[in-house]
Amino acid sequence: MGNDGGSIPKRRELVKDAARAPTVSELKATAHESLNHAWTHDPLTSERLDLENAVSDWRGRLYNYESILKGLMPGDSDDTKTTESANGESPEATFASTGIKSLRDIVKLKVKRYTSPGTKEKGIWACPVTLKELGASTKSVYLVPCGHVFAETAIKQIHEEVCPECSEPFHSEDIIPILPTEKSDMERLAARNEALRAKGLTHSLKKDKSSSKKKRKADEANGTRSATGEEDTAKATPKSATSHRVSGINNAMTASLTAKVLAEQEERNKRRKLAAAGN
């Protein structure tokens, strides 16, 4: 070492370099990589996110519809329930941490895909107004209750609170940022969720049935009979066949996914019973 025109770094120089704080550009690159992962992967399963069947909760997080259905299936306790990952990776979140209690707590997203004429490529998911590609590079929002997805700039340009795609009215507080990173957005969404709960409503603006059940139980404890007791009893009656459990679902896609998840759940239950019998 020596006589080669170089120099030997001193210890304080090595330690100083190792403890160097990341630059602004490095922090931005890390944040963009994390946001891109959230746009392309389901946090409950670590599997690829299918935007054609994607849903979102009040926080603006994205999930595959099928993973939400699996999480809502009866079985394991809410504290330990996790959805299974086909790729063997550990999920980033448990279902209990989402706070989702029913399908009313999510909104089915409606995202448009655009393909160049004369090509066989799948195309890109893009805003129907600005044609900007949706993803980590474009700040995007969706409207409640319709679920149509746009670039945020597109919604800021419209003068009436009517969805540009389906003409369904909406309120400014029901513009939900997708995967928000700014503190002000997160605080607004939290305040909106609390306001809806106070009104007995869910994220999708549908009535919160859980609050009605709590009120009914309180009434029954006081000797008051609920006016809808017979209807609720009929709903609570267990049905053995999977086909019976999905017969009341009008949406074909929802019914198909629900039937698939129920079939998988029943198969797992059978395997558990056989394993228990063998022991």
PDB file of C-alpha atoms in Angstrom:
ATOM      1  CA  MET A   1       0.000   0.000   0.000  1.00  0.00           C
ATOM      2  CA  GLY A   2       1.501   3.323  -1.000  1.00  0.00           C
ATOM      3  CA  ASN A   3       3.461   4.697  -3.949  1.00  0.00           C
ATOM      4  CA  ASP A   4       0.411   4.134  -6.146  1.00  0.00           C
ATOM      5  CA  GLY A   5      -0.811   7.694  -6.150  1.00  0.00           C
ATOM      6  CA  GLY A   6      -3.790   6.877  -3.877  1.00  0.00           C
ATOM      7  CA  SER A   7      -4.534   7.599  -0.254  1.00  0.00           C
ATOM      8  CA  ILE A   8      -5.760   5.559   2.688  1.00  0.00           C
ATOM      9  CA  PRO A   9      -9.048   6.915   4.158  1.00  0.00           C
ATOM     10  CA  LYS A  10      -8.997   7.665   7.864  1.00  0.00           C
ATOM     11  CA  ARG A  11     -11.455   6.072  10.301  1.00  0.00           C
ATOM     12  CA  ARG A  12     -13.456   9.258  10.905  1.00  0.00           C
ATOM     13  CA  GLU A  13     -13.928   9.641   7.158  1.00  0.00           C
ATOM     14  CA  LEU A  14     -15.313   6.097   6.846  1.00  0.00           C
ATOM     15  CA  VAL A  15     -17.680   6.543   9.813  1.00  0.00           C
ATOM     16  CA  LYS A  16     -18.865   9.913   8.527  1.00  0.00           C
ATOM     17  CA  ASP A  17     -19.636   8.462   5.111  1.00  0.00           C
ATOM     18  CA  ALA A  18     -21.470   5.444   6.578  1.00  0.00           C
ATOM     19  CA  ALA A  19     -23.682   7.682   8.749  1.00  0.00           C
ATOM     20  CA  ARG A  20     -24.505  10.031   5.894  1.00  0.00           C
ATOM     21  CA  ALA A  21     -28.151  11.019   5.756  1.00  0.00           C
ATOM     22  CA  PRO A  22     -29.936  10.112   2.513  1.00  0.00           C
ATOM     23  CA  THR A  23     -30.324  12.914  -0.005  1.00  0.00           C
ATOM     24  CA  VAL A  24     -33.664  14.380  -1.052  1.00  0.00           C
ATOM     25  CA  SER A  25     -33.500  12.550  -4.369  1.00  0.00           C
ATOM     26  CA  GLU A  26     -32.816   9.248  -2.591  1.00  0.00           C
ATOM     27  CA  LEU A  27     -35.768   9.783  -0.242  1.00  0.00           C
ATOM     28  CA  LYS A  28     -38.032  10.583  -3.192  1.00  0.00           C
ATOM     29  CA  ALA A  29     -36.870   7.472  -5.028  1.00  0.00           C
ATOM     30  CA  THR A  30     -37.592   5.298  -1.977  1.00  0.00           C
ATOM     31  CA  ALA A  31     -41.039   6.843  -1.505  1.00  0.00           C
ATOM     32  CA  HIS A  32     -41.861   6.367  -5.194  1.00  0.00           C
ATOM     33  CA  GLU A  33     -40.769   2.719  -5.061  1.00  0.00           C
ATOM     34  CA  SER A  34     -42.961   2.110  -2.000  1.00  0.00           C
ATOM     35  CA  LEU A  35     -45.937   3.835  -3.636  1.00  0.00           C
ATOM     36  CA  ASN A  36     -45.470   1.860  -6.839  1.00  0.00           C
ATOM     37  CA  HIS A  37     -45.488  -1.378  -4.829  1.00  0.00           C
ATOM     38  CA  ALA A  38     -48.776  -0.354  -3.168  1.00  0.00           C
ATOM     39  CA  TRP A  39     -50.266   0.339  -6.612  1.00  0.00           C
ATOM     40  CA  THR A  40     -49.306  -3.096  -7.915  1.00  0.00           C
ATOM     41  CA  HIS A  41     -49.610  -5.468  -4.917  1.00  0.00           C
ATOM     42  CA  ASP A  42     -52.353  -6.430  -2.486  1.00  0.00           C
ATOM     43  CA  PRO A  43     -51.104  -5.789   1.089  1.00  0.00           C
ATOM     44  CA  LEU A  44     -53.169  -8.702   2.433  1.00  0.00           C
ATOM     45  CA  THR A  45     -51.674 -11.354   0.151  1.00  0.00           C
ATOM     46  CA  SER A  46     -48.580  -9.747  -1.456  1.00  0.00           C
ATOM     47  CA  GLU A  47     -50.015 -10.907  -4.789  1.00  0.00           C
ATOM     48  CA  ARG A  48     -50.341  -8.747  -7.902  1.00  0.00           C
ATOM     49  CA  LEU A  49     -53.153  -6.226  -7.719  1.00  0.00           C
ATOM     50  CA  ASP A  50     -55.862  -6.729 -10.329  1.00  0.00           C
ATOM     51  CA  LEU A  51     -57.187  -3.229 -11.014  1.00  0.00           C
ATOM     52  CA  GLU A  52     -60.114  -4.708 -12.908  1.00  0.00           C
ATOM     53  CA  ASN A  53     -61.336  -6.224  -9.626  1.00  0.00           C
ATOM     54  CA  ALA A  54     -59.797  -3.774  -7.172  1.00  0.00           C
ATOM     55  CA  VAL A  55     -61.561  -2.224  -4.188  1.00  0.00           C
ATOM     56  CA  SER A  56     -60.613   0.505  -1.733  1.00  0.00           C
ATOM     57  CA  ASP A  57     -61.378   1.357   1.897  1.00  0.00           C
ATOM     58  CA  TRP A  58     -61.882   4.755   3.538  1.00  0.00           C
ATOM     59  CA  ARG A  59     -58.120   5.258   3.805  1.00  0.00           C
ATOM     60  CA  GLY A  60     -57.684   4.980   0.027  1.00  0.00           C
ATOM     61  CA  ARG A  61     -55.769   1.705   0.238  1.00  0.00           C
ATOM     62  CA  LEU A  62     -56.104  -0.820  -2.585  1.00  0.00           C
ATOM     63  CA  TYR A  63     -57.007  -4.515  -2.310  1.00  0.00           C
ATOM     64  CA  ASN A  64     -58.078  -7.351  -4.562  1.00  0.00           C
ATOM     65  CA  TYR A  65     -61.791  -7.956  -4.111  1.00  0.00           C
ATOM     66  CA  GLU A  66     -61.188 -11.676  -3.625  1.00  0.00           C
ATOM     67  CA  SER A  67     -58.851 -11.120  -0.655  1.00  0.00           C
ATOM     68  CA  ILE A  68     -61.529  -9.012   1.077  1.00  0.00           C
ATOM     69  CA  LEU A  69     -64.092 -11.756   0.548  1.00  0.00           C
ATOM     70  CA  LYS A  70     -61.721 -14.309   2.075  1.00  0.00           C
ATOM     71  CA  GLY A  71     -61.122 -12.038   5.043  1.00  0.00           C
ATOM     72  CA  LEU A  72     -64.853 -11.693   5.651  1.00  0.00           C
ATOM     73  CA  MET A  73     -65.451 -15.445   5.595  1.00  0.00           C
ATOM     74  CA  PRO A  74     -66.215 -16.927   9.048  1.00  0.00           C
ATOM     75  CA  GLY A  75     -63.491 -19.114  10.484  1.00  0.00           C
ATOM     76  CA  ASP A  76     -60.364 -17.878  12.217  1.00  0.00           C
ATOM     77  CA  SER A  77     -60.621 -15.094  14.776  1.00  0.00           C
ATOM     78  CA  ASP A  78     -60.265 -11.536  13.495  1.00  0.00           C
ATOM     79  CA  ASP A  79     -57.007 -11.038  15.418  1.00  0.00           C
ATOM     80  CA  THR A  80     -55.227 -13.957  13.746  1.00  0.00           C
ATOM     81  CA  LYS A  81     -56.965 -14.133  10.379  1.00  0.00           C
ATOM     82  CA  THR A  82     -54.661 -13.689   7.378  1.00  0.00           C
ATOM     83  CA  THR A  83     -55.324 -14.308   3.731  1.00  0.00           C
ATOM     84  CA  GLU A  84     -53.241 -16.958   2.014  1.00  0.00           C
ATOM     85  CA  SER A  85     -50.561 -15.958  -0.474  1.00  0.00           C
ATOM     86  CA  ALA A  86     -49.976 -18.159  -3.498  1.00  0.00           C
ATOM     87  CA  ASN A  87     -46.418 -16.884  -3.949  1.00  0.00           C
ATOM     88  CA  GLY A  88     -45.372 -17.775  -0.402  1.00  0.00           C
ATOM     89  CA  GLU A  89     -44.582 -14.190   0.622  1.00  0.00           C
ATOM     90  CA  SER A  90     -45.670 -12.880   4.002  1.00  0.00           C
ATOM     91  CA  PRO A  91     -48.540 -10.393   3.796  1.00  0.00           C
ATOM     92  CA  GLU A  92     -47.828  -6.779   4.714  1.00  0.00           C
ATOM     93  CA  ALA A  93     -51.015  -6.427   6.763  1.00  0.00           C
ATOM     94  CA  THR A  94     -53.567  -8.568   8.572  1.00  0.00           C
ATOM     95  CA  PHE A  95     -57.238  -8.365   7.709  1.00  0.00           C
ATOM     96  CA  ALA A  96     -58.080  -7.197  11.238  1.00  0.00           C
ATOM     97  CA  SER A  97     -55.866  -4.120  10.758  1.00  0.00           C
ATOM     98  CA  THR A  98     -58.017  -2.927   7.839  1.00  0.00           C
ATOM     99  CA  GLY A  99     -61.065  -2.369  10.030  1.00  0.00           C
ATOM    100  CA  ILE A 100     -63.291  -3.774   7.258  1.00  0.00           C
ATOM    101  CA  LYS A 101     -66.381  -5.438   8.753  1.00  0.00           C
ATOM    102  CA  SER A 102     -68.553  -5.851   5.648  1.00  0.00           C
ATOM    103  CA  LEU A 103     -68.630  -5.172   1.912  1.00  0.00           C
ATOM    104  CA  ARG A 104     -70.239  -1.821   2.729  1.00  0.00           C
ATOM    105  CA  ASP A 105     -66.857  -0.679   4.080  1.00  0.00           C
ATOM    106  CA  ILE A 106     -65.270  -0.835   0.617  1.00  0.00           C
ATOM    107  CA  VAL A 107     -65.967   0.658  -2.799  1.00  0.00           C
ATOM    108  CA  LYS A 108     -65.473  -1.271  -6.050  1.00  0.00           C
ATOM    109  CA  LEU A 109     -63.192   0.795  -8.276  1.00  0.00           C
ATOM    110  CA  LYS A 110     -63.991   1.390 -11.927  1.00  0.00           C
ATOM    111  CA  VAL A 111     -60.750   1.913 -13.817  1.00  0.00           C
ATOM    112  CA  LYS A 112     -60.483   2.360 -17.578  1.00  0.00           C
ATOM    113  CA  ARG A 113     -57.889   0.602 -19.723  1.00  0.00           C
ATOM    114  CA  TYR A 114     -56.702   2.169 -22.969  1.00  0.00           C
ATOM    115  CA  THR A 115     -55.019   0.249 -25.786  1.00  0.00           C
ATOM    116  CA  SER A 116     -53.342   1.703 -28.869  1.00  0.00           C
ATOM    117  CA  PRO A 117     -55.204   0.811 -32.097  1.00  0.00           C
ATOM    118  CA  GLY A 118     -53.716  -2.081 -34.055  1.00  0.00           C
ATOM    119  CA  THR A 119     -51.696  -3.474 -31.136  1.00  0.00           C
ATOM    120  CA  LYS A 120     -52.130  -6.666 -29.138  1.00  0.00           C
ATOM    121  CA  GLU A 121     -50.826  -5.147 -25.925  1.00  0.00           C
ATOM    122  CA  LYS A 122     -53.053  -5.002 -22.872  1.00  0.00           C
ATOM    123  CA  GLY A 123     -52.745  -1.229 -22.768  1.00  0.00           C
ATOM    124  CA  ILE A 124     -52.560   1.042 -19.735  1.00  0.00           C
ATOM    125  CA  TRP A 125     -54.918   2.014 -16.941  1.00  0.00           C
ATOM    126  CA  ALA A 126     -55.538   5.701 -17.451  1.00  0.00           C
ATOM    127  CA  CYS A 127     -57.725   8.620 -16.433  1.00  0.00           C
ATOM    128  CA  PRO A 128     -60.653   8.882 -18.888  1.00  0.00           C
ATOM    129  CA  VAL A 129     -60.416  12.700 -18.866  1.00  0.00           C
ATOM    130  CA  THR A 130     -56.682  13.472 -19.012  1.00  0.00           C
ATOM    131  CA  LEU A 131     -55.525  10.071 -20.338  1.00  0.00           C
ATOM    132  CA  LYS A 132     -52.689  10.166 -17.803  1.00  0.00           C
ATOM    133  CA  GLU A 133     -51.510   6.710 -16.814  1.00  0.00           C
ATOM    134  CA  LEU A 134     -52.697   5.828 -13.326  1.00  0.00           C
ATOM    135  CA  GLY A 135     -50.057   4.747 -10.858  1.00  0.00           C
ATOM    136  CA  ALA A 136     -47.361   6.020  -8.552  1.00  0.00           C
ATOM    137  CA  SER A 137     -46.469   8.902 -10.890  1.00  0.00           C
ATOM    138  CA  THR A 138     -50.013  10.329 -11.031  1.00  0.00           C
ATOM    139  CA  LYS A 139     -51.910  11.552  -7.998  1.00  0.00           C
ATOM    140  CA  SER A 140     -55.260   9.820  -8.413  1.00  0.00           C
ATOM    141  CA  VAL A 141     -58.670   9.876  -6.755  1.00  0.00           C
ATOM    142  CA  TYR A 142     -61.962   8.001  -6.920  1.00  0.00           C
ATOM    143  CA  LEU A 143     -65.503   9.127  -6.303  1.00  0.00           C
ATOM    144  CA  VAL A 144     -67.951   7.685  -3.793  1.00  0.00           C
ATOM    145  CA  PRO A 145     -70.365   6.087  -4.335  1.00  0.00           C
ATOM    146  CA  CYS A 146     -69.810   5.332  -8.052  1.00  0.00           C
ATOM    147  CA  GLY A 147     -66.126   4.320  -7.734  1.00  0.00           C
ATOM    148  CA  HIS A 148     -64.836   5.856 -10.988  1.00  0.00           C
ATOM    149  CA  VAL A 149     -61.108   6.646 -10.886  1.00  0.00           C
ATOM    150  CA  PHE A 150     -59.521   9.838 -12.254  1.00  0.00           C
ATOM    151  CA  ALA A 151     -56.343  11.838 -12.086  1.00  0.00           C
ATOM    152  CA  GLU A 152     -56.763  14.460  -9.368  1.00  0.00           C
ATOM    153  CA  THR A 153     -56.196  17.271 -11.879  1.00  0.00           C
ATOM    154  CA  ALA A 154     -59.226  16.111 -13.877  1.00  0.00           C
ATOM    155  CA  ILE A 155     -61.593  16.415 -10.908  1.00  0.00           C
ATOM    156  CA  LYS A 156     -60.206  19.856 -10.066  1.00  0.00           C
ATOM    157  CA  GLN A 157     -61.079  21.026 -13.573  1.00  0.00           C
ATOM    158  CA  ILE A 158     -64.782  20.120 -13.488  1.00  0.00           C
ATOM    159  CA  HIS A 159     -67.195  22.810 -12.330  1.00  0.00           C
ATOM    160  CA  GLU A 160     -70.093  20.622 -11.200  1.00  0.00           C
ATOM    161  CA  GLU A 161     -70.047  17.864  -8.581  1.00  0.00           C
ATOM    162  CA  VAL A 162     -71.142  15.240 -11.095  1.00  0.00           C
ATOM    163  CA  CYS A 163     -69.066  12.230 -12.174  1.00  0.00           C
ATOM    164  CA  PRO A 164     -67.707  12.803 -15.729  1.00  0.00           C
ATOM    165  CA  GLU A 165     -68.237   9.104 -16.522  1.00  0.00           C
ATOM    166  CA  CYS A 166     -71.663   8.202 -15.121  1.00  0.00           C
ATOM    167  CA  SER A 167     -73.131  11.612 -14.214  1.00  0.00           C
ATOM    168  CA  GLU A 168     -73.799  10.477 -10.642  1.00  0.00           C
ATOM    169  CA  PRO A 169     -73.707  13.386  -8.165  1.00  0.00           C
ATOM    170  CA  PHE A 170     -71.065  13.455  -5.440  1.00  0.00           C
ATOM    171  CA  HIS A 171     -69.918  15.758  -2.652  1.00  0.00           C
ATOM    172  CA  SER A 172     -66.435  17.224  -2.399  1.00  0.00           C
ATOM    173  CA  GLU A 173     -65.753  15.279   0.812  1.00  0.00           C
ATOM    174  CA  ASP A 174     -66.418  12.048  -1.091  1.00  0.00           C
ATOM    175  CA  ILE A 175     -63.413  12.538  -3.383  1.00  0.00           C
ATOM    176  CA  ILE A 176     -61.038   9.882  -2.030  1.00  0.00           C
ATOM    177  CA  PRO A 177     -57.293  10.132  -2.782  1.00  0.00           C
ATOM    178  CA  ILE A 178     -55.770   6.780  -3.690  1.00  0.00           C
ATOM    179  CA  LEU A 179     -52.859   5.799  -1.431  1.00  0.00           C
ATOM    180  CA  PRO A 180     -52.478   9.303   0.052  1.00  0.00           C
ATOM    181  CA  THR A 181     -49.089  10.355   1.365  1.00  0.00           C
ATOM    182  CA  GLU A 182     -49.844  13.885   2.545  1.00  0.00           C
ATOM    183  CA  LYS A 183     -50.823  14.387   6.171  1.00  0.00           C
ATOM    184  CA  SER A 184     -53.666  16.765   5.269  1.00  0.00           C
ATOM    185  CA  ASP A 185     -55.298  14.112   3.055  1.00  0.00           C
ATOM    186  CA  MET A 186     -55.043  11.454   5.762  1.00  0.00           C
ATOM    187  CA  GLU A 187     -56.537  13.770   8.375  1.00  0.00           C
ATOM    188  CA  ARG A 188     -59.420  14.679   6.049  1.00  0.00           C
ATOM    189  CA  LEU A 189     -60.205  11.018   5.374  1.00  0.00           C
ATOM    190  CA  ALA A 190     -60.143  10.212   9.095  1.00  0.00           C
ATOM    191  CA  ALA A 191     -62.516  13.114   9.820  1.00  0.00           C
ATOM    192  CA  ARG A 192     -64.840  11.979   7.011  1.00  0.00           C
ATOM    193  CA  ASN A 193     -64.919   8.430   8.380  1.00  0.00           C
ATOM    194  CA  GLU A 194     -65.808   9.641  11.871  1.00  0.00           C
ATOM    195  CA  ALA A 195     -68.563  11.877  10.486  1.00  0.00           C
ATOM    196  CA  LEU A 196     -70.054   8.975   8.520  1.00  0.00           C
ATOM    197  CA  ARG A 197     -69.993   6.673  11.538  1.00  0.00           C
ATOM    198  CA  ALA A 198     -71.788   9.322  13.569  1.00  0.00           C
ATOM    199  CA  LYS A 199     -74.531   9.311  10.926  1.00  0.00           C
ATOM    200  CA  GLY A 200     -74.739   5.513  10.907  1.00  0.00           C
ATOM    201  CA  LEU A 201     -73.182   5.280   7.431  1.00  0.00           C
ATOM    202  CA  THR A 202     -70.253   3.333   5.980  1.00  0.00           C
ATOM    203  CA  HIS A 203     -67.503   4.350   3.574  1.00  0.00           C
ATOM    204  CA  SER A 204     -69.701   3.460   0.589  1.00  0.00           C
ATOM    205  CA  LEU A 205     -72.424   5.787   2.000  1.00  0.00           C
ATOM    206  CA  LYS A 206     -74.644   2.788   2.712  1.00  0.00           C
ATOM    207  CA  LYS A 207     -76.299   2.251   6.075  1.00  0.00           C
ATOM    208  CA  ASP A 208     -74.089   0.658   8.720  1.00  0.00           C
ATOM    209  CA  LYS A 209     -75.928  -2.528   9.675  1.00  0.00           C
ATOM    210  CA  SER A 210     -73.645  -3.176  12.648  1.00  0.00           C
ATOM    211  CA  SER A 211     -74.902  -0.047  14.398  1.00  0.00           C
ATOM    212  CA  SER A 212     -78.484  -1.198  13.824  1.00  0.00           C
ATOM    213  CA  LYS A 213     -77.679  -4.591  15.332  1.00  0.00           C
ATOM    214  CA  LYS A 214     -76.200  -2.983  18.442  1.00  0.00           C
ATOM    215  CA  LYS A 215     -79.304  -0.827  18.859  1.00  0.00           C
ATOM    216  CA  ARG A 216     -81.574  -3.830  18.366  1.00  0.00           C
ATOM    217  CA  LYS A 217     -79.712  -5.835  21.002  1.00  0.00           C
ATOM    218  CA  ALA A 218     -80.040  -2.946  23.426  1.00  0.00           C
ATOM    219  CA  ASP A 219     -83.764  -2.742  22.719  1.00  0.00           C
ATOM    220  CA  GLU A 220     -84.186  -6.479  23.249  1.00  0.00           C
ATOM    221  CA  ALA A 221     -82.323  -6.252  26.539  1.00  0.00           C
ATOM    222  CA  ASN A 222     -84.826  -3.616  27.653  1.00  0.00           C
ATOM    223  CA  GLY A 223     -87.729  -5.814  26.603  1.00  0.00           C
ATOM    224  CA  THR A 224     -88.378  -3.938  23.363  1.00  0.00           C
ATOM    225  CA  ARG A 225     -89.104  -6.019  20.328  1.00  0.00           C
ATOM    226  CA  SER A 226     -87.479  -4.891  17.107  1.00  0.00           C
ATOM    227  CA  ALA A 227     -89.865  -4.157  14.254  1.00  0.00           C
ATOM    228  CA  THR A 228     -87.558  -5.955  11.875  1.00  0.00           C
ATOM    229  CA  GLY A 229     -86.935  -8.980  14.079  1.00  0.00           C
ATOM    230  CA  GLU A 230     -88.541 -11.509  11.772  1.00  0.00           C
ATOM    231  CA  GLU A 231     -86.597 -10.255   8.768  1.00  0.00           C
ATOM    232  CA  ASP A 232     -83.307 -10.334  10.667  1.00  0.00           C
ATOM    233  CA  THR A 233     -84.033 -13.847  11.945  1.00  0.00           C
ATOM    234  CA  ALA A 234     -84.578 -15.022   8.374  1.00  0.00           C
ATOM    235  CA  LYS A 235     -81.279 -13.439   7.337  1.00  0.00           C
ATOM    236  CA  ALA A 236     -79.452 -15.089  10.235  1.00  0.00           C
ATOM    237  CA  THR A 237     -80.717 -18.569   9.371  1.00  0.00           C
ATOM    238  CA  PRO A 238     -77.695 -20.633   8.251  1.00  0.00           C
ATOM    239  CA  LYS A 239     -77.765 -22.164   4.793  1.00  0.00           C
ATOM    240  CA  SER A 240     -75.709 -25.227   4.116  1.00  0.00           C
ATOM    241  CA  ALA A 241     -75.341 -24.981   0.365  1.00  0.00           C
ATOM    242  CA  THR A 242     -72.947 -22.474  -1.155  1.00  0.00           C
ATOM    243  CA  SER A 243     -75.401 -21.767  -3.951  1.00  0.00           C
ATOM    244  CA  HIS A 244     -77.983 -20.662  -1.408  1.00  0.00           C
ATOM    245  CA  ARG A 245     -75.531 -18.236   0.188  1.00  0.00           C
ATOM    246  CA  VAL A 246     -74.831 -16.426  -3.086  1.00  0.00           C
ATOM    247  CA  SER A 247     -78.291 -16.654  -4.661  1.00  0.00           C
ATOM    248  CA  GLY A 248     -79.225 -13.220  -3.377  1.00  0.00           C
ATOM    249  CA  ILE A 249     -76.274 -11.466  -5.033  1.00  0.00           C
ATOM    250  CA  ASN A 250     -77.377  -9.687  -8.198  1.00  0.00           C
ATOM    251  CA  ASN A 251     -73.944  -8.704  -9.527  1.00  0.00           C
ATOM    252  CA  ALA A 252     -72.565 -11.573 -11.620  1.00  0.00           C
ATOM    253  CA  MET A 253     -68.889 -10.828 -10.892  1.00  0.00           C
ATOM    254  CA  THR A 254     -69.536 -10.541  -7.155  1.00  0.00           C
ATOM    255  CA  ALA A 255     -71.572 -13.760  -7.109  1.00  0.00           C
ATOM    256  CA  SER A 256     -68.859 -15.653  -9.007  1.00  0.00           C
ATOM    257  CA  LEU A 257     -66.025 -14.519  -6.710  1.00  0.00           C
ATOM    258  CA  THR A 258     -68.145 -15.139  -3.608  1.00  0.00           C
ATOM    259  CA  ALA A 259     -68.974 -18.683  -4.749  1.00  0.00           C
ATOM    260  CA  LYS A 260     -65.285 -19.354  -5.412  1.00  0.00           C
ATOM    261  CA  VAL A 261     -64.218 -18.107  -1.988  1.00  0.00           C
ATOM    262  CA  LEU A 262     -66.978 -20.060  -0.235  1.00  0.00           C
ATOM    263  CA  ALA A 263     -65.990 -23.240  -2.057  1.00  0.00           C
ATOM    264  CA  GLU A 264     -62.352 -22.777  -0.998  1.00  0.00           C
ATOM    265  CA  GLN A 265     -63.459 -22.122   2.589  1.00  0.00           C
ATOM    266  CA  GLU A 266     -65.567 -25.302   2.692  1.00  0.00           C
ATOM    267  CA  GLU A 267     -62.709 -27.333   1.239  1.00  0.00           C
ATOM    268  CA  ARG A 268     -60.316 -26.030   3.918  1.00  0.00           C
ATOM    269  CA  ASN A 269     -62.846 -26.858   6.622  1.00  0.00           C
ATOM    270  CA  LYS A 270     -63.153 -30.420   5.298  1.00  0.00           C
ATOM    271  CA  ARG A 271     -59.367 -30.855   5.339  1.00  0.00           C
ATOM    272  CA  ARG A 272     -59.196 -29.582   8.911  1.00  0.00           C
ATOM    273  CA  LYS A 273     -61.894 -32.031  10.033  1.00  0.00           C
ATOM    274  CA  LEU A 274     -60.122 -34.940   8.332  1.00  0.00           C
ATOM    275  CA  ALA A 275     -56.815 -33.939   9.928  1.00  0.00           C
ATOM    276  CA  ALA A 276     -58.462 -33.699  13.345  1.00  0.00           C
ATOM    277  CA  ALA A 277     -60.100 -37.099  12.903  1.00  0.00           C
ATOM    278  CA  GLY A 278     -56.759 -38.642  11.910  1.00  0.00           C
ATOM    279  CA  ASN A 279     -55.150 -37.371  15.087  1.00  0.00           C
TER     280      ASN A 279
END
